[in-house]
């Protein structure tokens, strides 16, 4: 396989292992994640947290079958240092934002654990399906050492799909690099039929977990290692592994003056009057990209 056909960064890679009834996604974010992080002056702990969250949103969003569907991942707390973390993914367009208490974060030191950042919180994962098929949402407590563990719990509790997720992130003077691997067991009947079983101790799944779980942090963020090569390292002894190149990943904030004008127009005139400043303008600050829009309403 030549470099022209391999996937290194800012693009999803899907794969299936038919004999094990398993599927997976792999991604490495480079330029896309730098553009998202550049919108705010995040301290290192928040940079690392958001980088991991963006990888997770990409991996989970990439499971959507219809490109026009959207995945939103939101972590919220009651009195936590991190008040809100939100990421969404739609057809390769990715964005994310963290609202946090800077003073309290400083008190936690350099590498605070997830429990210190969120305290008592929850993770909500919402799928907005395309074509008017509605939405569905699962909510799980923010427990465990990482966001990846919380996402594994979501799939186990809300969808009864055995799932393994590995995420790595590294930030330095030259920017941030983050990558991740998601593998799932698809029980008999998963595709288009009633699900027959979803056992975490299924022999096929235990075998896949043993292989996928050997993924090293360095491999996920190695810019010289293609995602195809990573999948091959893990599963080369399987009789067949099928790979499917996925969508390119880019920063995708969908804010625009026209978008906000349409939203504001839905409000009654008395509400719009309350929104106006002394110059008669409605000023909107997009949390995702830090752009400020002045709307004449």
mmCIF file of C-alpha atoms in Angstrom:
data_model
loop_
_atom_site.group_PDB
_atom_site.id
_atom_site.type_symbol
_atom_site.label_atom_id
_atom_site.label_comp_id
_atom_site.label_asym_id
_atom_site.label_seq_id
_atom_site.Cartn_x
_atom_site.Cartn_y
_atom_site.Cartn_z
ATOM 1 C CA UNK A 1 0.000 0.000 0.000
ATOM 2 C CA UNK A 2 1.483 3.386 -0.999
ATOM 3 C CA UNK A 3 1.368 6.655 0.895
ATOM 4 C CA UNK A 4 -1.202 8.028 -1.553
ATOM 5 C CA UNK A 5 -3.738 5.424 -0.456
ATOM 6 C CA UNK A 6 -3.027 5.448 3.262
ATOM 7 C CA UNK A 7 -4.723 7.528 5.940
ATOM 8 C CA UNK A 8 -2.498 9.464 8.322
ATOM 9 C CA UNK A 9 -4.467 12.343 9.833
ATOM 10 C CA UNK A 10 -7.673 14.388 9.681
ATOM 11 C CA UNK A 11 -9.615 11.552 8.102
ATOM 12 C CA UNK A 12 -11.684 8.690 9.482
ATOM 13 C CA UNK A 13 -10.907 5.064 8.751
ATOM 14 C CA UNK A 14 -13.536 2.378 9.194
ATOM 15 C CA UNK A 15 -12.877 -1.338 9.361
ATOM 16 C CA UNK A 16 -14.698 -4.615 9.957
ATOM 17 C CA UNK A 17 -13.572 -8.065 11.049
ATOM 18 C CA UNK A 18 -16.305 -10.294 9.602
ATOM 19 C CA UNK A 19 -15.260 -13.546 11.283
ATOM 20 C CA UNK A 20 -15.424 -11.855 14.703
ATOM 21 C CA UNK A 21 -18.621 -9.846 14.095
ATOM 22 C CA UNK A 22 -16.669 -6.706 14.940
ATOM 23 C CA UNK A 23 -16.423 -3.235 13.474
ATOM 24 C CA UNK A 24 -14.248 -0.260 14.288
ATOM 25 C CA UNK A 25 -13.222 3.304 13.597
ATOM 26 C CA UNK A 26 -9.799 4.916 13.821
ATOM 27 C CA UNK A 27 -8.868 8.569 13.535
ATOM 28 C CA UNK A 28 -5.936 10.916 14.083
ATOM 29 C CA UNK A 29 -6.536 14.658 14.349
ATOM 30 C CA UNK A 30 -3.812 17.143 13.445
ATOM 31 C CA UNK A 31 -4.592 20.410 11.663
ATOM 32 C CA UNK A 32 -8.320 20.142 12.393
ATOM 33 C CA UNK A 33 -7.778 19.987 16.133
ATOM 34 C CA UNK A 34 -5.313 22.889 16.107
ATOM 35 C CA UNK A 35 -7.866 25.089 14.343
ATOM 36 C CA UNK A 36 -10.542 24.242 16.910
ATOM 37 C CA UNK A 37 -8.250 24.812 19.894
ATOM 38 C CA UNK A 38 -6.958 28.102 18.478
ATOM 39 C CA UNK A 39 -10.337 29.767 19.066
ATOM 40 C CA UNK A 40 -9.654 29.941 22.826
ATOM 41 C CA UNK A 41 -6.621 30.290 25.069
ATOM 42 C CA UNK A 42 -7.119 27.006 26.889
ATOM 43 C CA UNK A 43 -4.679 25.949 29.634
ATOM 44 C CA UNK A 44 -2.921 22.567 29.137
ATOM 45 C CA UNK A 45 -5.372 20.486 31.197
ATOM 46 C CA UNK A 46 -8.374 21.799 29.242
ATOM 47 C CA UNK A 47 -6.524 21.475 25.922
ATOM 48 C CA UNK A 48 -5.913 17.805 26.665
ATOM 49 C CA UNK A 49 -9.501 17.240 27.799
ATOM 50 C CA UNK A 50 -11.026 18.876 24.732
ATOM 51 C CA UNK A 51 -8.617 17.071 22.403
ATOM 52 C CA UNK A 52 -9.764 13.725 23.796
ATOM 53 C CA UNK A 53 -13.412 14.774 23.565
ATOM 54 C CA UNK A 54 -13.030 15.791 19.909
ATOM 55 C CA UNK A 55 -11.522 12.407 19.065
ATOM 56 C CA UNK A 56 -14.397 10.652 20.832
ATOM 57 C CA UNK A 57 -16.991 12.768 19.025
ATOM 58 C CA UNK A 58 -15.374 11.888 15.695
ATOM 59 C CA UNK A 59 -15.214 8.160 16.434
ATOM 60 C CA UNK A 60 -18.809 7.975 17.671
ATOM 61 C CA UNK A 61 -20.153 10.375 15.044
ATOM 62 C CA UNK A 62 -18.489 8.281 12.382
ATOM 63 C CA UNK A 63 -20.830 5.412 13.297
ATOM 64 C CA UNK A 64 -23.774 7.309 11.808
ATOM 65 C CA UNK A 65 -24.842 5.660 8.570
ATOM 66 C CA UNK A 66 -26.300 8.812 7.028
ATOM 67 C CA UNK A 67 -23.841 11.651 6.438
ATOM 68 C CA UNK A 68 -26.432 14.323 7.249
ATOM 69 C CA UNK A 69 -26.991 12.954 10.756
ATOM 70 C CA UNK A 70 -25.353 14.654 13.735
ATOM 71 C CA UNK A 71 -23.726 13.458 16.936
ATOM 72 C CA UNK A 72 -23.595 15.761 19.964
ATOM 73 C CA UNK A 73 -21.616 14.861 23.058
ATOM 74 C CA UNK A 74 -22.155 16.991 26.147
ATOM 75 C CA UNK A 75 -20.601 16.686 29.595
ATOM 76 C CA UNK A 76 -22.088 18.846 32.314
ATOM 77 C CA UNK A 77 -21.554 19.151 36.042
ATOM 78 C CA UNK A 78 -23.076 20.561 39.169
ATOM 79 C CA UNK A 79 -20.467 22.874 40.664
ATOM 80 C CA UNK A 80 -17.560 21.273 38.841
ATOM 81 C CA UNK A 81 -14.410 23.071 37.679
ATOM 82 C CA UNK A 82 -15.539 22.231 34.157
ATOM 83 C CA UNK A 83 -19.073 23.578 33.875
ATOM 84 C CA UNK A 84 -19.754 22.413 30.322
ATOM 85 C CA UNK A 85 -17.978 20.475 27.600
ATOM 86 C CA UNK A 86 -19.721 20.097 24.254
ATOM 87 C CA UNK A 87 -18.619 18.658 20.907
ATOM 88 C CA UNK A 88 -20.571 17.811 17.800
ATOM 89 C CA UNK A 89 -19.833 15.987 14.569
ATOM 90 C CA UNK A 90 -21.665 15.971 11.253
ATOM 91 C CA UNK A 91 -20.275 14.541 8.013
ATOM 92 C CA UNK A 92 -16.676 15.291 8.900
ATOM 93 C CA UNK A 93 -17.414 18.731 10.343
ATOM 94 C CA UNK A 94 -16.203 18.890 13.932
ATOM 95 C CA UNK A 95 -16.369 21.528 16.656
ATOM 96 C CA UNK A 96 -16.025 21.712 20.425
ATOM 97 C CA UNK A 97 -15.941 24.064 23.392
ATOM 98 C CA UNK A 98 -15.227 23.967 27.144
ATOM 99 C CA UNK A 99 -16.564 26.375 29.764
ATOM 100 C CA UNK A 100 -14.571 26.166 32.995
ATOM 101 C CA UNK A 101 -13.534 28.008 36.154
ATOM 102 C CA UNK A 102 -9.957 29.135 35.495
ATOM 103 C CA UNK A 103 -9.149 30.024 39.115
ATOM 104 C CA UNK A 104 -10.349 26.703 40.510
ATOM 105 C CA UNK A 105 -8.522 24.845 37.744
ATOM 106 C CA UNK A 106 -5.233 26.439 38.799
ATOM 107 C CA UNK A 107 -5.717 25.074 42.303
ATOM 108 C CA UNK A 108 -5.901 21.497 40.972
ATOM 109 C CA UNK A 109 -2.319 21.395 39.677
ATOM 110 C CA UNK A 110 -0.891 20.288 36.339
ATOM 111 C CA UNK A 111 -2.658 16.967 35.657
ATOM 112 C CA UNK A 112 -6.021 16.854 37.428
ATOM 113 C CA UNK A 113 -8.008 13.603 37.170
ATOM 114 C CA UNK A 114 -11.406 13.505 35.517
ATOM 115 C CA UNK A 115 -13.142 13.336 38.879
ATOM 116 C CA UNK A 116 -11.496 16.589 39.984
ATOM 117 C CA UNK A 117 -12.508 18.377 36.778
ATOM 118 C CA UNK A 118 -16.128 17.249 36.719
ATOM 119 C CA UNK A 119 -17.001 16.256 40.257
ATOM 120 C CA UNK A 120 -20.556 14.991 40.080
ATOM 121 C CA UNK A 121 -21.530 15.151 36.441
ATOM 122 C CA UNK A 122 -23.064 13.307 33.544
ATOM 123 C CA UNK A 123 -22.339 12.601 29.905
ATOM 124 C CA UNK A 124 -25.134 12.905 27.339
ATOM 125 C CA UNK A 125 -24.686 11.501 23.838
ATOM 126 C CA UNK A 126 -27.349 12.531 21.324
ATOM 127 C CA UNK A 127 -27.864 11.226 17.793
ATOM 128 C CA UNK A 128 -29.932 13.474 15.515
ATOM 129 C CA UNK A 129 -30.939 11.187 12.701
ATOM 130 C CA UNK A 130 -31.298 12.350 9.111
ATOM 131 C CA UNK A 131 -34.470 12.329 7.052
ATOM 132 C CA UNK A 132 -36.823 13.186 9.879
ATOM 133 C CA UNK A 133 -36.075 9.945 11.731
ATOM 134 C CA UNK A 134 -35.887 11.831 15.016
ATOM 135 C CA UNK A 135 -33.288 11.766 17.741
ATOM 136 C CA UNK A 136 -32.287 9.533 20.581
ATOM 137 C CA UNK A 137 -30.138 10.219 23.596
ATOM 138 C CA UNK A 138 -28.355 8.273 26.274
ATOM 139 C CA UNK A 139 -27.113 9.688 29.577
ATOM 140 C CA UNK A 140 -24.524 8.094 31.869
ATOM 141 C CA UNK A 141 -22.680 9.315 34.977
ATOM 142 C CA UNK A 142 -19.223 10.779 34.431
ATOM 143 C CA UNK A 143 -17.385 7.994 36.205
ATOM 144 C CA UNK A 144 -14.054 6.346 35.611
ATOM 145 C CA UNK A 145 -10.638 7.765 34.895
ATOM 146 C CA UNK A 146 -11.264 9.113 31.369
ATOM 147 C CA UNK A 147 -13.958 10.362 29.022
ATOM 148 C CA UNK A 148 -13.322 7.262 26.921
ATOM 149 C CA UNK A 149 -14.431 5.078 29.839
ATOM 150 C CA UNK A 150 -17.618 7.117 30.184
ATOM 151 C CA UNK A 151 -18.327 6.590 26.475
ATOM 152 C CA UNK A 152 -17.743 2.850 26.830
ATOM 153 C CA UNK A 153 -20.278 2.884 29.656
ATOM 154 C CA UNK A 154 -22.761 4.706 27.414
ATOM 155 C CA UNK A 155 -22.620 1.976 24.767
ATOM 156 C CA UNK A 156 -22.798 -0.769 27.364
ATOM 157 C CA UNK A 157 -25.737 0.718 29.283
ATOM 158 C CA UNK A 158 -27.734 2.647 26.678
ATOM 159 C CA UNK A 159 -27.208 0.517 23.567
ATOM 160 C CA UNK A 160 -26.013 -2.819 24.982
ATOM 161 C CA UNK A 161 -23.149 -2.898 22.494
ATOM 162 C CA UNK A 162 -19.798 -4.122 23.866
ATOM 163 C CA UNK A 163 -17.320 -1.348 23.030
ATOM 164 C CA UNK A 164 -13.628 -0.688 23.557
ATOM 165 C CA UNK A 165 -12.217 2.816 23.075
ATOM 166 C CA UNK A 166 -8.624 4.009 23.257
ATOM 167 C CA UNK A 167 -7.706 7.711 22.991
ATOM 168 C CA UNK A 168 -4.384 9.561 23.162
ATOM 169 C CA UNK A 169 -3.462 13.233 22.950
ATOM 170 C CA UNK A 170 -0.227 15.203 23.002
ATOM 171 C CA UNK A 171 0.213 18.973 22.937
ATOM 172 C CA UNK A 172 3.459 20.838 22.365
ATOM 173 C CA UNK A 173 5.010 23.894 20.810
ATOM 174 C CA UNK A 174 4.115 22.667 17.321
ATOM 175 C CA UNK A 175 0.455 22.103 18.120
ATOM 176 C CA UNK A 176 -1.713 19.247 19.277
ATOM 177 C CA UNK A 177 -1.997 15.703 17.955
ATOM 178 C CA UNK A 178 -4.756 13.357 19.095
ATOM 179 C CA UNK A 179 -5.928 9.956 17.952
ATOM 180 C CA UNK A 180 -8.306 7.201 18.855
ATOM 181 C CA UNK A 181 -9.569 3.707 18.172
ATOM 182 C CA UNK A 182 -13.120 2.414 18.690
ATOM 183 C CA UNK A 183 -14.037 -1.256 18.319
ATOM 184 C CA UNK A 184 -17.479 -2.806 18.795
ATOM 185 C CA UNK A 185 -18.951 -6.289 18.819
ATOM 186 C CA UNK A 186 -22.006 -6.633 16.601
ATOM 187 C CA UNK A 187 -24.094 -9.560 17.839
ATOM 188 C CA UNK A 188 -26.007 -11.881 15.529
ATOM 189 C CA UNK A 189 -28.990 -10.041 14.128
ATOM 190 C CA UNK A 190 -27.443 -6.587 14.576
ATOM 191 C CA UNK A 191 -27.859 -5.540 10.952
ATOM 192 C CA UNK A 192 -31.524 -5.007 10.170
ATOM 193 C CA UNK A 193 -32.844 -7.696 12.495
ATOM 194 C CA UNK A 194 -33.668 -8.068 16.149
ATOM 195 C CA UNK A 195 -30.591 -8.137 18.351
ATOM 196 C CA UNK A 196 -30.206 -11.668 19.689
ATOM 197 C CA UNK A 197 -27.548 -11.187 22.327
ATOM 198 C CA UNK A 198 -25.029 -8.673 23.608
ATOM 199 C CA UNK A 199 -22.635 -10.496 25.871
ATOM 200 C CA UNK A 200 -19.552 -8.749 27.200
ATOM 201 C CA UNK A 201 -17.983 -12.184 27.753
ATOM 202 C CA UNK A 202 -18.602 -13.530 24.252
ATOM 203 C CA UNK A 203 -15.490 -15.445 23.064
ATOM 204 C CA UNK A 204 -15.304 -13.480 19.823
ATOM 205 C CA UNK A 205 -15.433 -10.186 21.703
ATOM 206 C CA UNK A 206 -12.873 -11.277 24.288
ATOM 207 C CA UNK A 207 -10.488 -12.101 21.440
ATOM 208 C CA UNK A 208 -11.009 -8.725 19.757
ATOM 209 C CA UNK A 209 -10.566 -6.881 23.076
ATOM 210 C CA UNK A 210 -7.291 -8.701 23.725
ATOM 211 C CA UNK A 211 -5.936 -7.513 20.367
ATOM 212 C CA UNK A 212 -7.375 -3.988 20.290
ATOM 213 C CA UNK A 213 -6.494 -3.413 23.932
ATOM 214 C CA UNK A 214 -2.813 -3.755 23.090
ATOM 215 C CA UNK A 215 -2.907 -0.432 21.219
ATOM 216 C CA UNK A 216 -0.210 1.852 22.578
ATOM 217 C CA UNK A 217 -0.618 5.558 23.269
ATOM 218 C CA UNK A 218 2.341 6.313 20.996
ATOM 219 C CA UNK A 219 0.805 4.460 18.050
ATOM 220 C CA UNK A 220 -2.381 6.515 18.108
ATOM 221 C CA UNK A 221 -0.475 9.797 17.768
ATOM 222 C CA UNK A 222 2.451 8.664 15.603
ATOM 223 C CA UNK A 223 2.225 10.887 12.479
ATOM 224 C CA UNK A 224 4.384 8.445 10.504
ATOM 225 C CA UNK A 225 2.119 5.448 11.177
ATOM 226 C CA UNK A 226 -0.892 5.214 8.901
ATOM 227 C CA UNK A 227 -4.212 4.157 10.378
ATOM 228 C CA UNK A 228 -4.268 1.205 7.971
ATOM 229 C CA UNK A 229 -0.886 0.097 9.334
ATOM 230 C CA UNK A 230 -2.175 0.453 12.886
ATOM 231 C CA UNK A 231 -5.202 -1.739 12.155
ATOM 232 C CA UNK A 232 -2.932 -4.245 10.420
ATOM 233 C CA UNK A 233 -0.626 -4.418 13.444
ATOM 234 C CA UNK A 234 -3.553 -5.240 15.692
ATOM 235 C CA UNK A 235 -5.520 -7.682 13.544
ATOM 236 C CA UNK A 236 -3.139 -9.096 10.913
ATOM 237 C CA UNK A 237 -3.679 -12.657 12.125
ATOM 238 C CA UNK A 238 -7.405 -12.496 11.365
ATOM 239 C CA UNK A 239 -8.515 -14.250 8.170
ATOM 240 C CA UNK A 240 -10.033 -11.019 6.788
ATOM 241 C CA UNK A 241 -10.035 -7.337 7.747
ATOM 242 C CA UNK A 242 -11.904 -4.905 5.508
ATOM 243 C CA UNK A 243 -11.058 -1.200 5.619
ATOM 244 C CA UNK A 244 -13.268 1.648 4.418
ATOM 245 C CA UNK A 245 -11.800 5.170 4.126
ATOM 246 C CA UNK A 246 -14.188 7.640 5.707
ATOM 247 C CA UNK A 247 -14.885 11.360 5.699
ATOM 248 C CA UNK A 248 -12.141 14.002 5.867
ATOM 249 C CA UNK A 249 -12.256 15.829 9.211
ATOM 250 C CA UNK A 250 -12.209 19.629 9.456
ATOM 251 C CA UNK A 251 -13.208 22.370 11.872
ATOM 252 C CA UNK A 252 -16.865 22.927 11.156
ATOM 253 C CA UNK A 253 -18.432 25.738 13.133
ATOM 254 C CA UNK A 254 -21.710 26.457 11.365
ATOM 255 C CA UNK A 255 -22.254 29.954 12.738
ATOM 256 C CA UNK A 256 -23.075 32.794 10.354
ATOM 257 C CA UNK A 257 -24.926 36.094 10.431
ATOM 258 C CA UNK A 258 -27.692 34.581 8.314
ATOM 259 C CA UNK A 259 -28.087 31.677 10.735
ATOM 260 C CA UNK A 260 -28.477 33.973 13.726
ATOM 261 C CA UNK A 261 -30.819 36.289 11.850
ATOM 262 C CA UNK A 262 -33.127 33.359 11.207
ATOM 263 C CA UNK A 263 -33.069 32.386 14.888
ATOM 264 C CA UNK A 264 -33.670 35.933 16.131
ATOM 265 C CA UNK A 265 -36.581 36.359 13.721
ATOM 266 C CA UNK A 266 -38.463 33.635 15.597
ATOM 267 C CA UNK A 267 -38.602 35.736 18.777
ATOM 268 C CA UNK A 268 -41.444 38.219 19.443
ATOM 269 C CA UNK A 269 -40.597 41.876 18.941
ATOM 270 C CA UNK A 270 -40.613 42.620 22.676
ATOM 271 C CA UNK A 271 -37.966 39.927 23.221
ATOM 272 C CA UNK A 272 -35.831 41.278 20.391
ATOM 273 C CA UNK A 273 -36.074 44.739 21.946
ATOM 274 C CA UNK A 274 -34.590 43.387 25.171
ATOM 275 C CA UNK A 275 -31.701 41.874 23.219
ATOM 276 C CA UNK A 276 -30.637 45.135 21.536
ATOM 277 C CA UNK A 277 -27.728 47.178 22.845
ATOM 278 C CA UNK A 278 -27.548 50.992 22.961
ATOM 279 C CA UNK A 279 -26.803 51.055 19.235
ATOM 280 C CA UNK A 280 -29.835 48.977 18.330
ATOM 281 C CA UNK A 281 -27.749 45.900 17.522
ATOM 282 C CA UNK A 282 -28.002 42.368 18.860
ATOM 283 C CA UNK A 283 -24.490 41.127 19.602
ATOM 284 C CA UNK A 284 -23.893 37.377 19.540
ATOM 285 C CA UNK A 285 -20.637 35.701 20.562
ATOM 286 C CA UNK A 286 -20.192 32.169 19.189
ATOM 287 C CA UNK A 287 -18.695 30.043 21.960
ATOM 288 C CA UNK A 288 -17.281 27.510 19.491
ATOM 289 C CA UNK A 289 -15.197 29.795 17.287
ATOM 290 C CA UNK A 290 -15.100 33.077 19.289
ATOM 291 C CA UNK A 291 -16.547 35.087 16.390
ATOM 292 C CA UNK A 292 -18.747 38.051 17.291
ATOM 293 C CA UNK A 293 -21.799 38.853 15.149
ATOM 294 C CA UNK A 294 -23.666 42.156 15.251
ATOM 295 C CA UNK A 295 -27.199 41.595 14.016
ATOM 296 C CA UNK A 296 -29.379 44.524 13.034
ATOM 297 C CA UNK A 297 -32.815 43.479 14.204
#
